[in-house]
Amino acid sequence: MPFFRRPRLSRACCHGLLGLAALGWACAAQALAPTKTGDAGRQWDTLSTQTGKQIDIDRSSIKKEEAGRITAWGRMVLNHDLPDAQSGGSYRSIEVLGRYDCSGRTYATLKRIYVKASGEVLREEEQKVLADMPVHSNTLDDKVLRTVCRPTSAKELRKAAMGTAVKASDVADALKEANDKLLKKTLGKDKKAGPRHKDDLASSAGGSDPKGSKAEKGEKAERGEKAEAADPDTLEIKPPRSTYRAPQPRPRKPVRHTPPRPATPASPTTGATDTSAAGNAHGASTATADGHGGAPHWDYEGANGPENWANLSPDFHACADGHRQSPIDIRDGIKVDLPPIRFNYAPSHFQIVDNGHTLQATLGNGSLTLMGKPYVLSQIHFHHPAEEKVNGQSFPLVAHLVHRSADNRLAVVAVLFTPGKENPALQTLWDYIPLERNAPVAPPDAAIDLNQLLPDQRDYYTYMGSLTTPPCTEGVLWLVLKQPVEVSPDQLAIFARLYPANARPIQPRGDRLIKESR
């Protein structure tokens, strides 16, 4: 919040837990000095450590107030004393009581306590005029807001998820009402032209019989299919199966030399080249929404392994002939001021499936925005070991968060993992790993917050590449986060037991441009 608003003195401590990202101090010390505070018995948990300051929060002080607001105590501990113009003394930390509006995403500072390095209170400051300030995504302010607003029980998680479901239901009801009005209007017009078949009337209104016509039911019965209505949010459009059959893998085609990078228009998001091929990258040819699935069968080893993917189907030719394939060893990029990735994630119900190639989860909501262009989250899946390398360094696991834009372009966020402590978001998924392959599990009482899967620092590498699975379609915008996220040895062992090696080998970089945040 600007929890700590700037006092009237030069370089004085100024903002609060929320608003800390805007401090702009250039503190030279490399470590924080031990600090005692007049915290009145508060229990501090470190939320973030940055050069020159440490941000703590007292989770036990989080209290719900009226109108859905929450109050909580937080503090900022500095690595050196700062002068205070009002008291003439100096302080080492500031404790702040803040008020948070979780639904409106705003905050206000209620009280500040300036504390000396010795632990003695220098002065207290009540805020007589409260100003609700907006919280922007992907900032330290946002992290604090998410921490205090995070549901603490299964009941609260269900309530948050049900709120989303109710909104979706309201939208569906509105669409149905509009469709009924249009159908009624069409029926009125057609009275003059004589009777028409019911199915024709529904078709002319832009809809269809929700129960299906008799002919349709008969056809579905003959095929053994269920005449059920599809959920538009989870509908996966599968292409017709290929009739191609390869009795034996034939020798791989000779590798072509990589030509110079074509002079194509620059991507509006990163400056790297982009193509319309991304529109077909996930499901318009032979793959499902993640590139995992479809016919013919492919694998990570043996006769159907990566070396022979191009021989399994004509649709897989890019796996051998493409010039901008993924993954790559990310190195020698140009350091520039890349636009920030705005992640819009919230706790959500999910469905997880073991599709025979990886564990894949789909969520009820989620998106990102890059340079003003929104991309909706399609799904998230994992590779062990990580497919990407950074300056030759390997990682034990990677999560690929696949997003799609309205114009059918793909943006894949890669989150690298490094051994360390347990990851709560990952554990939520692991708790519901299906017992059988291709048998999705959708736990009704569980929710996942993908914000817990993202690192604190959102700097990234970016380049144009491809799907890392057949059909290896190119034109995919890759956003590889630079800071790894910790994963426990037990969590790694669980995934490795299911998939000891489900990573495509490193592909030639060729003449591609790589950019990275500086």
Short mmCIF file of C-alpha atoms in Angstrom, two decimals:
data_model
loop_
_atom_site.label_atom_id
_atom_site.label_comp_id
_atom_site.label_asym_id
_atom_site.label_seq_id
_atom_site.Cartn_x
_atom_site.Cartn_y
_atom_site.Cartn_z
CA MET A 1 0.00 0.00 0.00
CA PRO A 2 1.90 2.99 -0.06
CA PHE A 3 1.92 1.73 3.23
CA PHE A 4 4.83 3.96 3.70
CA ARG A 5 4.08 7.31 2.16
CA ARG A 6 7.09 9.55 1.54
CA PRO A 7 7.61 12.00 4.47
CA ARG A 8 8.76 15.52 3.78
CA LEU A 9 12.46 14.81 3.78
CA SER A 10 14.99 13.69 1.24
CA ARG A 11 15.28 9.95 0.60
CA ALA A 12 13.14 9.17 3.61
CA CYS A 13 11.17 5.96 3.90
CA CYS A 14 8.00 6.44 2.03
CA HIS A 15 5.78 3.62 0.96
CA GLY A 16 4.17 0.67 2.55
CA LEU A 17 4.11 -2.98 1.90
CA LEU A 18 2.05 -2.01 -1.04
CA GLY A 19 3.90 0.59 -3.03
CA LEU A 20 7.36 -0.67 -2.11
CA ALA A 21 8.19 -1.38 -5.71
CA ALA A 22 8.21 2.36 -6.34
CA LEU A 23 10.76 3.22 -3.67
CA GLY A 24 13.56 3.65 -6.16
CA TRP A 25 16.34 3.63 -3.59
CA ALA A 26 19.87 2.75 -4.59
CA CYS A 27 21.06 1.00 -1.43
CA ALA A 28 24.58 -0.31 -1.61
CA ALA A 29 24.60 -2.76 1.31
CA GLN A 30 24.42 -6.41 0.33
CA ALA A 31 22.80 -7.81 3.51
CA LEU A 32 20.23 -6.63 6.01
CA ALA A 33 21.44 -5.83 9.51
CA PRO A 34 19.75 -7.70 12.37
CA THR A 35 16.86 -5.55 13.55
CA LYS A 36 14.73 -5.52 16.67
CA THR A 37 11.36 -3.84 16.35
CA GLY A 38 8.68 -2.57 18.67
CA ASP A 39 6.27 -5.02 17.13
CA ALA A 40 4.07 -5.61 20.20
CA GLY A 41 4.49 -9.37 19.89
CA ARG A 42 3.67 -9.60 16.20
CA GLN A 43 4.91 -12.66 14.31
CA TRP A 44 6.68 -11.65 11.11
CA ASP A 45 7.02 -13.80 7.99
CA THR A 46 9.36 -12.58 5.27
CA LEU A 47 7.45 -11.92 2.07
CA SER A 48 10.23 -10.46 -0.08
CA THR A 49 13.90 -9.56 0.25
CA GLN A 50 15.38 -6.97 -2.07
CA THR A 51 18.54 -4.90 -2.12
CA GLY A 52 18.44 -2.63 0.92
CA LYS A 53 15.09 -3.71 2.34
CA GLN A 54 13.07 -6.65 3.58
CA ILE A 55 9.29 -6.90 3.47
CA ASP A 56 7.52 -8.85 6.24
CA ILE A 57 3.89 -9.57 7.05
CA ASP A 58 2.16 -10.76 10.21
CA ARG A 59 -0.24 -13.42 8.95
CA SER A 60 -1.85 -13.77 12.38
CA SER A 61 -2.98 -10.13 12.16
CA ILE A 62 -5.01 -10.68 8.98
CA LYS A 63 -8.62 -9.88 9.87
CA LYS A 64 -11.78 -9.63 7.81
CA GLU A 65 -13.71 -6.38 8.15
CA GLU A 66 -17.05 -5.24 6.81
CA ALA A 67 -17.77 -4.94 3.10
CA GLY A 68 -15.28 -7.68 2.24
CA ARG A 69 -12.24 -5.69 3.31
CA ILE A 70 -9.23 -7.07 5.17
CA THR A 71 -6.76 -5.44 7.55
CA ALA A 72 -3.24 -6.70 8.27
CA TRP A 73 0.07 -5.57 9.74
CA GLY A 74 3.21 -5.48 7.66
CA ARG A 75 6.61 -3.90 7.92
CA MET A 76 9.63 -2.83 5.91
CA VAL A 77 13.08 -3.36 7.47
CA LEU A 78 15.94 -1.29 6.04
CA ASN A 79 19.67 -2.05 6.02
CA HIS A 80 20.56 1.38 7.45
CA ASP A 81 19.00 4.17 9.49
CA LEU A 82 17.06 6.97 7.80
CA PRO A 83 16.50 10.44 9.30
CA ASP A 84 13.00 11.52 10.27
CA ALA A 85 12.35 15.23 9.83
CA GLN A 86 9.34 15.38 12.15
CA SER A 87 11.02 13.85 15.21
CA GLY A 88 14.63 14.73 14.50
CA GLY A 89 15.64 11.11 15.12
CA SER A 90 16.22 8.18 12.79
CA TYR A 91 14.45 4.89 12.18
CA ARG A 92 15.36 1.44 10.84
CA SER A 93 11.92 -0.04 10.12
CA ILE A 94 8.31 0.99 9.58
CA GLU A 95 5.32 -1.08 10.69
CA VAL A 96 2.10 -0.43 8.83
CA LEU A 97 -1.53 -1.33 9.41
CA GLY A 98 -3.19 -1.53 6.00
CA ARG A 99 -6.70 -2.05 4.71
CA TYR A 100 -7.22 -4.14 1.56
CA ASP A 101 -10.20 -4.41 -0.76
CA CYS A 102 -9.75 -7.85 -2.33
CA SER A 103 -12.50 -7.55 -4.94
CA GLY A 104 -11.77 -3.93 -5.85
CA ARG A 105 -7.97 -4.51 -5.73
CA THR A 106 -7.27 -1.35 -3.73
CA TYR A 107 -5.45 -0.58 -0.48
CA ALA A 108 -5.28 2.19 2.10
CA THR A 109 -2.85 2.93 4.94
CA LEU A 110 -4.46 3.19 8.40
CA LYS A 111 -1.43 3.61 10.65
CA ARG A 112 2.38 3.76 10.57
CA ILE A 113 4.87 3.12 13.38
CA TYR A 114 8.47 4.29 12.90
CA VAL A 115 10.90 2.10 14.88
CA LYS A 116 14.55 2.68 15.77
CA ALA A 117 17.26 0.07 15.25
CA SER A 118 17.23 -0.51 19.02
CA GLY A 119 13.56 -1.49 18.91
CA GLU A 120 12.31 1.71 20.51
CA VAL A 121 9.33 3.35 18.87
CA LEU A 122 10.33 6.69 17.37
CA ARG A 123 6.82 7.90 16.59
CA GLU A 124 3.37 6.76 15.47
CA GLU A 125 1.28 8.24 12.70
CA GLU A 126 -2.48 7.80 12.31
CA GLN A 127 -3.95 8.43 8.87
CA LYS A 128 -6.86 10.84 9.23
CA VAL A 129 -7.74 10.85 5.55
CA LEU A 130 -7.86 7.41 3.94
CA ALA A 131 -7.11 7.14 0.24
CA ASP A 132 -7.82 3.87 -1.57
CA MET A 133 -5.06 3.29 -4.10
CA PRO A 134 -5.25 0.79 -7.01
CA VAL A 135 -3.02 -2.29 -7.06
CA HIS A 136 -1.41 -3.15 -10.39
CA SER A 137 -0.70 -6.73 -11.44
CA ASN A 138 2.75 -8.31 -11.19
CA THR A 139 4.08 -5.81 -8.66
CA LEU A 140 5.18 -6.22 -5.07
CA ASP A 141 1.92 -4.52 -4.15
CA ASP A 142 0.07 -7.29 -5.99
CA LYS A 143 2.01 -9.95 -4.10
CA VAL A 144 1.02 -8.47 -0.75
CA LEU A 145 -2.61 -8.14 -1.81
CA ARG A 146 -2.73 -11.77 -2.95
CA THR A 147 -1.15 -12.90 0.32
CA VAL A 148 -3.68 -11.21 2.59
CA CYS A 149 -6.65 -12.00 0.33
CA ARG A 150 -5.76 -15.65 -0.26
CA PRO A 151 -8.48 -18.02 1.00
CA THR A 152 -7.32 -19.86 4.12
CA SER A 153 -9.79 -22.75 4.13
CA ALA A 154 -11.38 -25.19 1.72
CA LYS A 155 -14.71 -23.46 2.35
CA GLU A 156 -13.32 -20.08 1.25
CA LEU A 157 -11.70 -21.66 -1.80
CA ARG A 158 -15.02 -23.20 -2.77
CA LYS A 159 -16.73 -19.83 -2.25
CA ALA A 160 -14.23 -18.08 -4.53
CA ALA A 161 -14.59 -20.77 -7.16
CA MET A 162 -18.38 -20.69 -6.93
CA GLY A 163 -18.30 -16.94 -7.46
CA THR A 164 -16.59 -17.53 -10.79
CA ALA A 165 -19.06 -20.28 -11.64
CA VAL A 166 -22.03 -18.02 -10.86
CA LYS A 167 -20.66 -15.32 -13.16
CA ALA A 168 -20.24 -17.88 -15.93
CA SER A 169 -23.79 -19.12 -15.33
CA ASP A 170 -25.17 -15.57 -15.56
CA VAL A 171 -23.42 -15.09 -18.88
CA ALA A 172 -24.82 -18.40 -20.15
CA ASP A 173 -28.35 -17.40 -19.06
CA ALA A 174 -28.02 -14.06 -20.84
CA LEU A 175 -26.87 -15.78 -24.03
CA LYS A 176 -29.76 -18.25 -23.83
CA GLU A 177 -32.27 -15.42 -23.34
CA ALA A 178 -30.88 -13.54 -26.34
CA ASN A 179 -31.01 -16.71 -28.45
CA ASP A 180 -34.63 -17.39 -27.41
CA LYS A 181 -35.63 -13.85 -28.40
CA LEU A 182 -33.95 -14.23 -31.77
CA LEU A 183 -35.65 -17.58 -32.34
CA LYS A 184 -39.04 -16.13 -31.38
CA LYS A 185 -38.51 -13.22 -33.75
CA THR A 186 -37.62 -15.60 -36.56
CA LEU A 187 -40.71 -17.72 -35.88
CA GLY A 188 -42.88 -14.60 -36.13
CA LYS A 189 -41.41 -13.70 -39.51
CA ASP A 190 -41.83 -17.22 -40.85
CA LYS A 191 -45.57 -17.41 -40.11
CA LYS A 192 -46.18 -15.42 -43.29
CA ALA A 193 -44.00 -17.75 -45.34
CA GLY A 194 -45.68 -20.94 -44.10
CA PRO A 195 -44.51 -23.66 -41.73
CA ARG A 196 -40.91 -24.70 -41.70
CA HIS A 197 -39.07 -27.60 -40.12
CA LYS A 198 -38.08 -27.00 -36.49
CA ASP A 199 -34.41 -27.68 -37.23
CA ASP A 200 -34.44 -25.14 -40.07
CA LEU A 201 -35.88 -22.50 -37.74
CA ALA A 202 -33.19 -23.14 -35.14
CA SER A 203 -30.52 -23.00 -37.82
CA SER A 204 -31.82 -19.70 -39.18
CA ALA A 205 -31.66 -18.24 -35.68
CA GLY A 206 -28.00 -19.12 -35.37
CA GLY A 207 -28.62 -21.93 -32.84
CA SER A 208 -29.48 -25.60 -32.77
CA ASP A 209 -31.81 -27.97 -30.96
CA PRO A 210 -30.03 -28.48 -27.63
CA LYS A 211 -31.36 -32.02 -27.41
CA GLY A 212 -30.50 -32.83 -31.00
CA SER A 213 -32.81 -33.86 -33.85
CA LYS A 214 -34.03 -37.42 -34.19
CA ALA A 215 -31.73 -37.97 -37.13
CA GLU A 216 -28.77 -36.67 -35.16
CA LYS A 217 -29.65 -38.89 -32.21
CA GLY A 218 -29.92 -41.88 -34.50
CA GLU A 219 -26.52 -41.19 -36.00
CA LYS A 220 -24.97 -40.76 -32.56
CA ALA A 221 -26.58 -43.97 -31.34
CA GLU A 222 -25.14 -45.87 -34.31
CA ARG A 223 -21.68 -44.50 -33.50
CA GLY A 224 -22.09 -45.24 -29.78
CA GLU A 225 -21.66 -41.57 -28.88
CA LYS A 226 -23.37 -39.67 -26.07
CA ALA A 227 -25.72 -36.88 -27.11
CA GLU A 228 -24.44 -34.45 -24.53
CA ALA A 229 -24.05 -30.69 -24.75
CA ALA A 230 -20.43 -29.57 -24.86
CA ASP A 231 -19.04 -27.06 -22.40
CA PRO A 232 -17.69 -24.21 -24.57
CA ASP A 233 -15.01 -23.40 -21.98
CA THR A 234 -13.49 -26.88 -22.04
CA LEU A 235 -14.34 -27.94 -25.56
CA GLU A 236 -11.32 -29.39 -27.32
CA ILE A 237 -11.64 -29.47 -31.11
CA LYS A 238 -9.96 -32.59 -32.34
CA PRO A 239 -9.05 -32.89 -36.02
CA PRO A 240 -9.88 -35.97 -38.07
CA ARG A 241 -7.46 -38.79 -37.55
CA SER A 242 -4.85 -39.17 -40.21
CA THR A 243 -5.21 -42.20 -42.49
CA TYR A 244 -1.46 -42.32 -42.91
CA ARG A 245 0.20 -45.49 -41.63
CA ALA A 246 3.91 -46.15 -41.58
CA PRO A 247 4.70 -49.86 -41.31
CA GLN A 248 8.34 -49.17 -40.45
CA PRO A 249 10.20 -45.96 -39.65
CA ARG A 250 12.12 -44.95 -42.73
CA PRO A 251 15.53 -43.28 -42.56
CA ARG A 252 15.41 -39.66 -41.47
CA LYS A 253 15.74 -37.01 -44.14
CA PRO A 254 19.09 -35.24 -44.39
CA VAL A 255 19.25 -32.16 -42.19
CA ARG A 256 19.01 -28.98 -44.21
CA HIS A 257 21.34 -26.07 -43.60
CA THR A 258 19.62 -23.23 -41.80
CA PRO A 259 19.05 -20.31 -44.18
CA PRO A 260 19.28 -16.67 -43.07
CA ARG A 261 16.36 -15.42 -41.03
CA PRO A 262 13.60 -14.27 -43.39
CA ALA A 263 12.75 -10.59 -43.47
CA THR A 264 9.31 -10.89 -41.92
CA PRO A 265 7.44 -8.20 -40.00
CA ALA A 266 8.49 -7.75 -36.39
CA SER A 267 6.31 -9.09 -33.62
CA PRO A 268 4.47 -6.28 -31.83
CA THR A 269 5.34 -7.86 -28.50
CA THR A 270 9.02 -8.71 -28.62
CA GLY A 271 10.45 -7.59 -31.92
CA ALA A 272 11.14 -11.22 -32.89
CA THR A 273 9.62 -12.54 -36.08
CA ASP A 274 6.16 -14.05 -35.97
CA THR A 275 4.03 -15.96 -38.45
CA SER A 276 0.41 -16.93 -38.84
CA ALA A 277 1.43 -20.55 -38.42
CA ALA A 278 0.74 -20.21 -34.74
CA GLY A 279 -2.91 -20.31 -35.64
CA ASN A 280 -2.53 -23.98 -36.51
CA ALA A 281 -0.01 -24.82 -33.85
CA HIS A 282 -2.41 -26.34 -31.35
CA GLY A 283 -5.06 -28.47 -32.80
CA ALA A 284 -5.88 -27.50 -36.36
CA SER A 285 -3.91 -30.36 -37.83
CA THR A 286 -3.15 -33.54 -35.92
CA ALA A 287 -2.63 -32.49 -32.33
CA THR A 288 -4.90 -31.62 -29.48
CA ALA A 289 -4.75 -28.36 -27.60
CA ASP A 290 -1.28 -28.97 -26.24
CA GLY A 291 0.35 -30.84 -29.08
CA HIS A 292 0.01 -34.03 -27.04
CA GLY A 293 -2.29 -36.50 -28.70
CA GLY A 294 -3.86 -37.18 -32.05
CA ALA A 295 -2.73 -39.85 -34.53
CA PRO A 296 -0.35 -41.39 -35.28
CA HIS A 297 1.32 -42.33 -32.00
CA TRP A 298 4.62 -40.70 -31.10
CA ASP A 299 6.94 -41.14 -28.14
CA TYR A 300 10.15 -39.88 -26.55
CA GLU A 301 12.20 -43.01 -27.24
CA GLY A 302 12.42 -45.98 -29.57
CA ALA A 303 11.14 -46.20 -33.12
CA ASN A 304 8.58 -43.43 -32.51
CA GLY A 305 11.03 -41.14 -30.70
CA PRO A 306 12.09 -37.57 -31.63
CA GLU A 307 14.54 -38.69 -34.34
CA ASN A 308 11.66 -40.31 -36.23
CA TRP A 309 8.76 -37.95 -35.54
CA ALA A 310 8.90 -36.55 -39.06
CA ASN A 311 8.63 -40.08 -40.48
CA LEU A 312 5.42 -40.92 -38.62
CA SER A 313 3.13 -38.59 -40.58
CA PRO A 314 3.37 -36.05 -43.40
CA ASP A 315 1.82 -33.59 -40.93
CA PHE A 316 4.94 -33.90 -38.77
CA HIS A 317 7.39 -32.76 -41.46
CA ALA A 318 8.29 -29.57 -39.54
CA CYS A 319 9.88 -31.74 -36.83
CA ALA A 320 12.73 -32.37 -39.31
CA ASP A 321 12.38 -29.62 -41.91
CA GLY A 322 11.61 -26.63 -39.67
CA HIS A 323 14.21 -23.89 -39.17
CA ARG A 324 12.78 -22.37 -35.96
CA GLN A 325 12.29 -25.39 -33.74
CA SER A 326 12.12 -25.61 -29.94
CA PRO A 327 13.60 -26.18 -27.42
CA ILE A 328 16.93 -24.39 -27.71
CA ASP A 329 19.91 -23.55 -25.54
CA ILE A 330 19.19 -19.92 -24.66
CA ARG A 331 22.41 -17.90 -24.82
CA ASP A 332 23.96 -14.80 -26.38
CA GLY A 333 20.73 -12.81 -26.29
CA ILE A 334 20.58 -9.05 -26.59
CA LYS A 335 19.71 -7.29 -23.32
CA VAL A 336 16.93 -4.73 -23.71
CA ASP A 337 14.04 -3.25 -21.74
CA LEU A 338 11.40 -5.87 -22.52
CA PRO A 339 7.75 -5.05 -21.80
CA PRO A 340 6.49 -6.67 -18.58
CA ILE A 341 4.28 -9.74 -18.74
CA ARG A 342 1.01 -8.98 -16.96
CA PHE A 343 -0.23 -12.25 -15.44
CA ASN A 344 -3.92 -12.38 -14.58
CA TYR A 345 -4.29 -15.52 -12.49
CA ALA A 346 -6.64 -16.26 -9.59
CA PRO A 347 -7.52 -19.37 -7.53
CA SER A 348 -9.42 -21.70 -9.83
CA HIS A 349 -10.84 -25.19 -10.05
CA PHE A 350 -8.89 -27.45 -12.38
CA GLN A 351 -8.87 -30.73 -14.26
CA ILE A 352 -5.74 -32.87 -14.51
CA VAL A 353 -5.04 -35.75 -16.89
CA ASP A 354 -2.15 -38.12 -17.57
CA ASN A 355 -2.28 -38.13 -21.36
CA GLY A 356 0.55 -40.61 -21.90
CA HIS A 357 3.09 -37.90 -22.69
CA THR A 358 2.89 -35.67 -19.59
CA LEU A 359 0.65 -34.46 -16.79
CA GLN A 360 -1.61 -31.72 -18.14
CA ALA A 361 -3.97 -29.41 -16.25
CA THR A 362 -6.70 -27.11 -17.53
CA LEU A 363 -8.06 -24.29 -15.38
CA GLY A 364 -11.31 -22.40 -15.26
CA ASN A 365 -9.66 -19.03 -15.84
CA GLY A 366 -6.35 -17.29 -16.34
CA SER A 367 -4.64 -15.07 -18.91
CA LEU A 368 -1.66 -12.85 -19.55
CA THR A 369 -1.24 -9.54 -21.32
CA LEU A 370 1.84 -8.52 -23.27
CA MET A 371 2.09 -5.07 -24.88
CA GLY A 372 -1.67 -4.69 -24.47
CA LYS A 373 -2.44 -7.97 -26.25
CA PRO A 374 -4.31 -10.57 -24.15
CA TYR A 375 -3.61 -14.30 -24.29
CA VAL A 376 -5.99 -16.76 -22.61
CA LEU A 377 -4.51 -19.71 -20.70
CA SER A 378 -5.25 -22.98 -22.53
CA GLN A 379 -3.43 -25.48 -20.32
CA ILE A 380 -0.27 -26.23 -18.36
CA HIS A 381 1.97 -29.28 -18.68
CA PHE A 382 5.41 -30.44 -17.52
CA HIS A 383 8.66 -31.90 -18.89
CA HIS A 384 11.37 -33.83 -17.02
CA PRO A 385 14.10 -32.83 -17.41
CA ALA A 386 13.43 -29.28 -18.56
CA GLU A 387 13.57 -29.04 -22.34
CA GLU A 388 15.19 -25.60 -22.35
CA LYS A 389 18.76 -24.88 -21.35
CA VAL A 390 20.10 -21.46 -20.33
CA ASN A 391 23.75 -20.83 -21.19
CA GLY A 392 24.26 -24.58 -21.24
CA GLN A 393 22.72 -25.09 -17.79
CA SER A 394 20.11 -27.83 -17.41
CA PHE A 395 17.14 -27.84 -15.03
CA PRO A 396 15.32 -30.87 -13.61
CA LEU A 397 11.77 -29.75 -14.47
CA VAL A 398 9.88 -27.13 -16.46
CA ALA A 399 6.23 -26.07 -16.60
CA HIS A 400 4.87 -24.86 -19.93
CA LEU A 401 1.89 -22.52 -19.58
CA VAL A 402 0.25 -22.41 -23.01
CA HIS A 403 -1.74 -19.28 -23.90
CA ARG A 404 -3.68 -18.36 -27.04
CA SER A 405 -4.71 -14.94 -28.36
CA ALA A 406 -7.94 -13.98 -30.11
CA ASP A 407 -6.15 -14.12 -33.48
CA ASN A 408 -5.00 -17.69 -32.71
CA ARG A 409 -1.38 -16.87 -31.88
CA LEU A 410 0.37 -18.89 -29.20
CA ALA A 411 2.48 -17.64 -26.30
CA VAL A 412 4.10 -20.25 -24.07
CA VAL A 413 5.51 -19.24 -20.68
CA ALA A 414 8.26 -21.57 -19.44
CA VAL A 415 8.81 -21.75 -15.66
CA LEU A 416 12.06 -23.51 -14.77
CA PHE A 417 12.45 -25.41 -11.50
CA THR A 418 15.45 -25.90 -9.25
CA PRO A 419 15.74 -28.27 -6.24
CA GLY A 420 14.69 -26.65 -2.96
CA LYS A 421 11.56 -26.39 -0.85
CA GLU A 422 8.13 -27.74 -1.69
CA ASN A 423 6.02 -25.79 -4.20
CA PRO A 424 2.40 -25.47 -2.98
CA ALA A 425 0.81 -25.07 -6.42
CA LEU A 426 2.68 -28.09 -7.75
CA GLN A 427 1.67 -30.15 -4.73
CA THR A 428 -1.99 -29.33 -5.32
CA LEU A 429 -1.72 -30.86 -8.80
CA TRP A 430 0.32 -33.83 -7.62
CA ASP A 431 -2.31 -34.62 -4.96
CA TYR A 432 -4.82 -35.38 -7.72
CA ILE A 433 -2.68 -37.30 -10.23
CA PRO A 434 -5.10 -39.73 -11.95
CA LEU A 435 -4.76 -43.44 -11.28
CA GLU A 436 -5.21 -44.21 -14.97
CA ARG A 437 -4.06 -42.56 -18.17
CA ASN A 438 -6.54 -40.54 -20.21
CA ALA A 439 -8.94 -40.50 -17.26
CA PRO A 440 -9.25 -36.83 -16.21
CA VAL A 441 -9.75 -35.92 -12.56
CA ALA A 442 -11.60 -32.71 -11.62
CA PRO A 443 -11.62 -32.39 -7.80
CA PRO A 444 -14.69 -30.39 -6.69
CA ASP A 445 -13.18 -29.13 -3.43
CA ALA A 446 -9.69 -28.16 -4.60
CA ALA A 447 -8.40 -25.00 -6.25
CA ILE A 448 -5.00 -23.93 -7.54
CA ASP A 449 -3.41 -20.49 -7.63
CA LEU A 450 -0.91 -20.31 -10.48
CA ASN A 451 0.59 -17.20 -8.93
CA GLN A 452 2.28 -19.61 -6.53
CA LEU A 453 3.95 -21.24 -9.52
CA LEU A 454 5.55 -18.02 -10.73
CA PRO A 455 8.83 -16.54 -9.44
CA ASP A 456 8.99 -13.21 -7.64
CA GLN A 457 11.07 -11.69 -10.44
CA ARG A 458 9.35 -11.80 -13.84
CA ASP A 459 12.32 -10.96 -16.10
CA TYR A 460 12.41 -13.25 -19.11
CA TYR A 461 14.04 -14.45 -22.33
CA THR A 462 12.00 -14.43 -25.53
CA TYR A 463 12.38 -15.90 -28.99
CA MET A 464 10.26 -17.35 -31.80
CA GLY A 465 10.12 -21.13 -31.89
CA SER A 466 7.78 -24.08 -32.21
CA LEU A 467 5.79 -26.65 -30.34
CA THR A 468 8.17 -29.11 -28.71
CA THR A 469 5.88 -32.02 -29.62
CA PRO A 470 4.44 -33.19 -32.98
CA PRO A 471 3.43 -31.58 -35.27
CA CYS A 472 6.26 -29.19 -34.19
CA THR A 473 4.40 -26.23 -35.71
CA GLU A 474 6.41 -23.01 -35.78
CA GLY A 475 5.35 -19.43 -35.04
CA VAL A 476 5.14 -19.89 -31.25
CA LEU A 477 6.19 -16.97 -29.03
CA TRP A 478 8.33 -18.30 -26.18
CA LEU A 479 8.62 -16.44 -22.86
CA VAL A 480 11.14 -18.18 -20.60
CA LEU A 481 11.23 -16.71 -17.09
CA LYS A 482 14.80 -16.11 -15.94
CA GLN A 483 14.34 -16.84 -12.22
CA PRO A 484 13.79 -20.54 -11.41
CA VAL A 485 11.18 -21.67 -8.89
CA GLU A 486 11.96 -24.15 -6.13
CA VAL A 487 10.62 -27.71 -6.15
CA SER A 488 11.20 -30.34 -3.47
CA PRO A 489 13.12 -33.59 -4.15
CA ASP A 490 9.96 -35.58 -3.33
CA GLN A 491 7.93 -33.61 -5.88
CA LEU A 492 10.60 -34.21 -8.52
CA ALA A 493 10.70 -37.91 -7.70
CA ILE A 494 6.93 -38.23 -8.14
CA PHE A 495 6.97 -36.81 -11.66
CA ALA A 496 10.16 -38.68 -12.60
CA ARG A 497 8.51 -41.94 -11.61
CA LEU A 498 5.73 -41.28 -14.11
CA TYR A 499 7.95 -39.74 -16.81
CA PRO A 500 11.68 -40.42 -16.41
CA ALA A 501 12.42 -38.55 -19.65
CA ASN A 502 9.74 -36.69 -21.61
CA ALA A 503 11.85 -33.91 -23.11
CA ARG A 504 12.67 -33.24 -26.74
CA PRO A 505 16.41 -32.78 -27.41
CA ILE A 506 17.86 -29.30 -27.95
CA GLN A 507 17.30 -28.00 -31.50
CA PRO A 508 19.61 -25.80 -33.61
CA ARG A 509 19.21 -22.11 -32.90
CA GLY A 510 20.17 -21.08 -36.39
CA ASP A 511 20.03 -17.36 -37.10
CA ARG A 512 17.25 -16.60 -34.63
CA LEU A 513 17.26 -13.54 -32.41
CA ILE A 514 17.01 -13.98 -28.64
CA LYS A 515 16.12 -11.06 -26.39
CA GLU A 516 16.33 -10.88 -22.60
CA SER A 517 15.33 -8.45 -19.88
CA ARG A 518 18.22 -6.33 -18.68
#
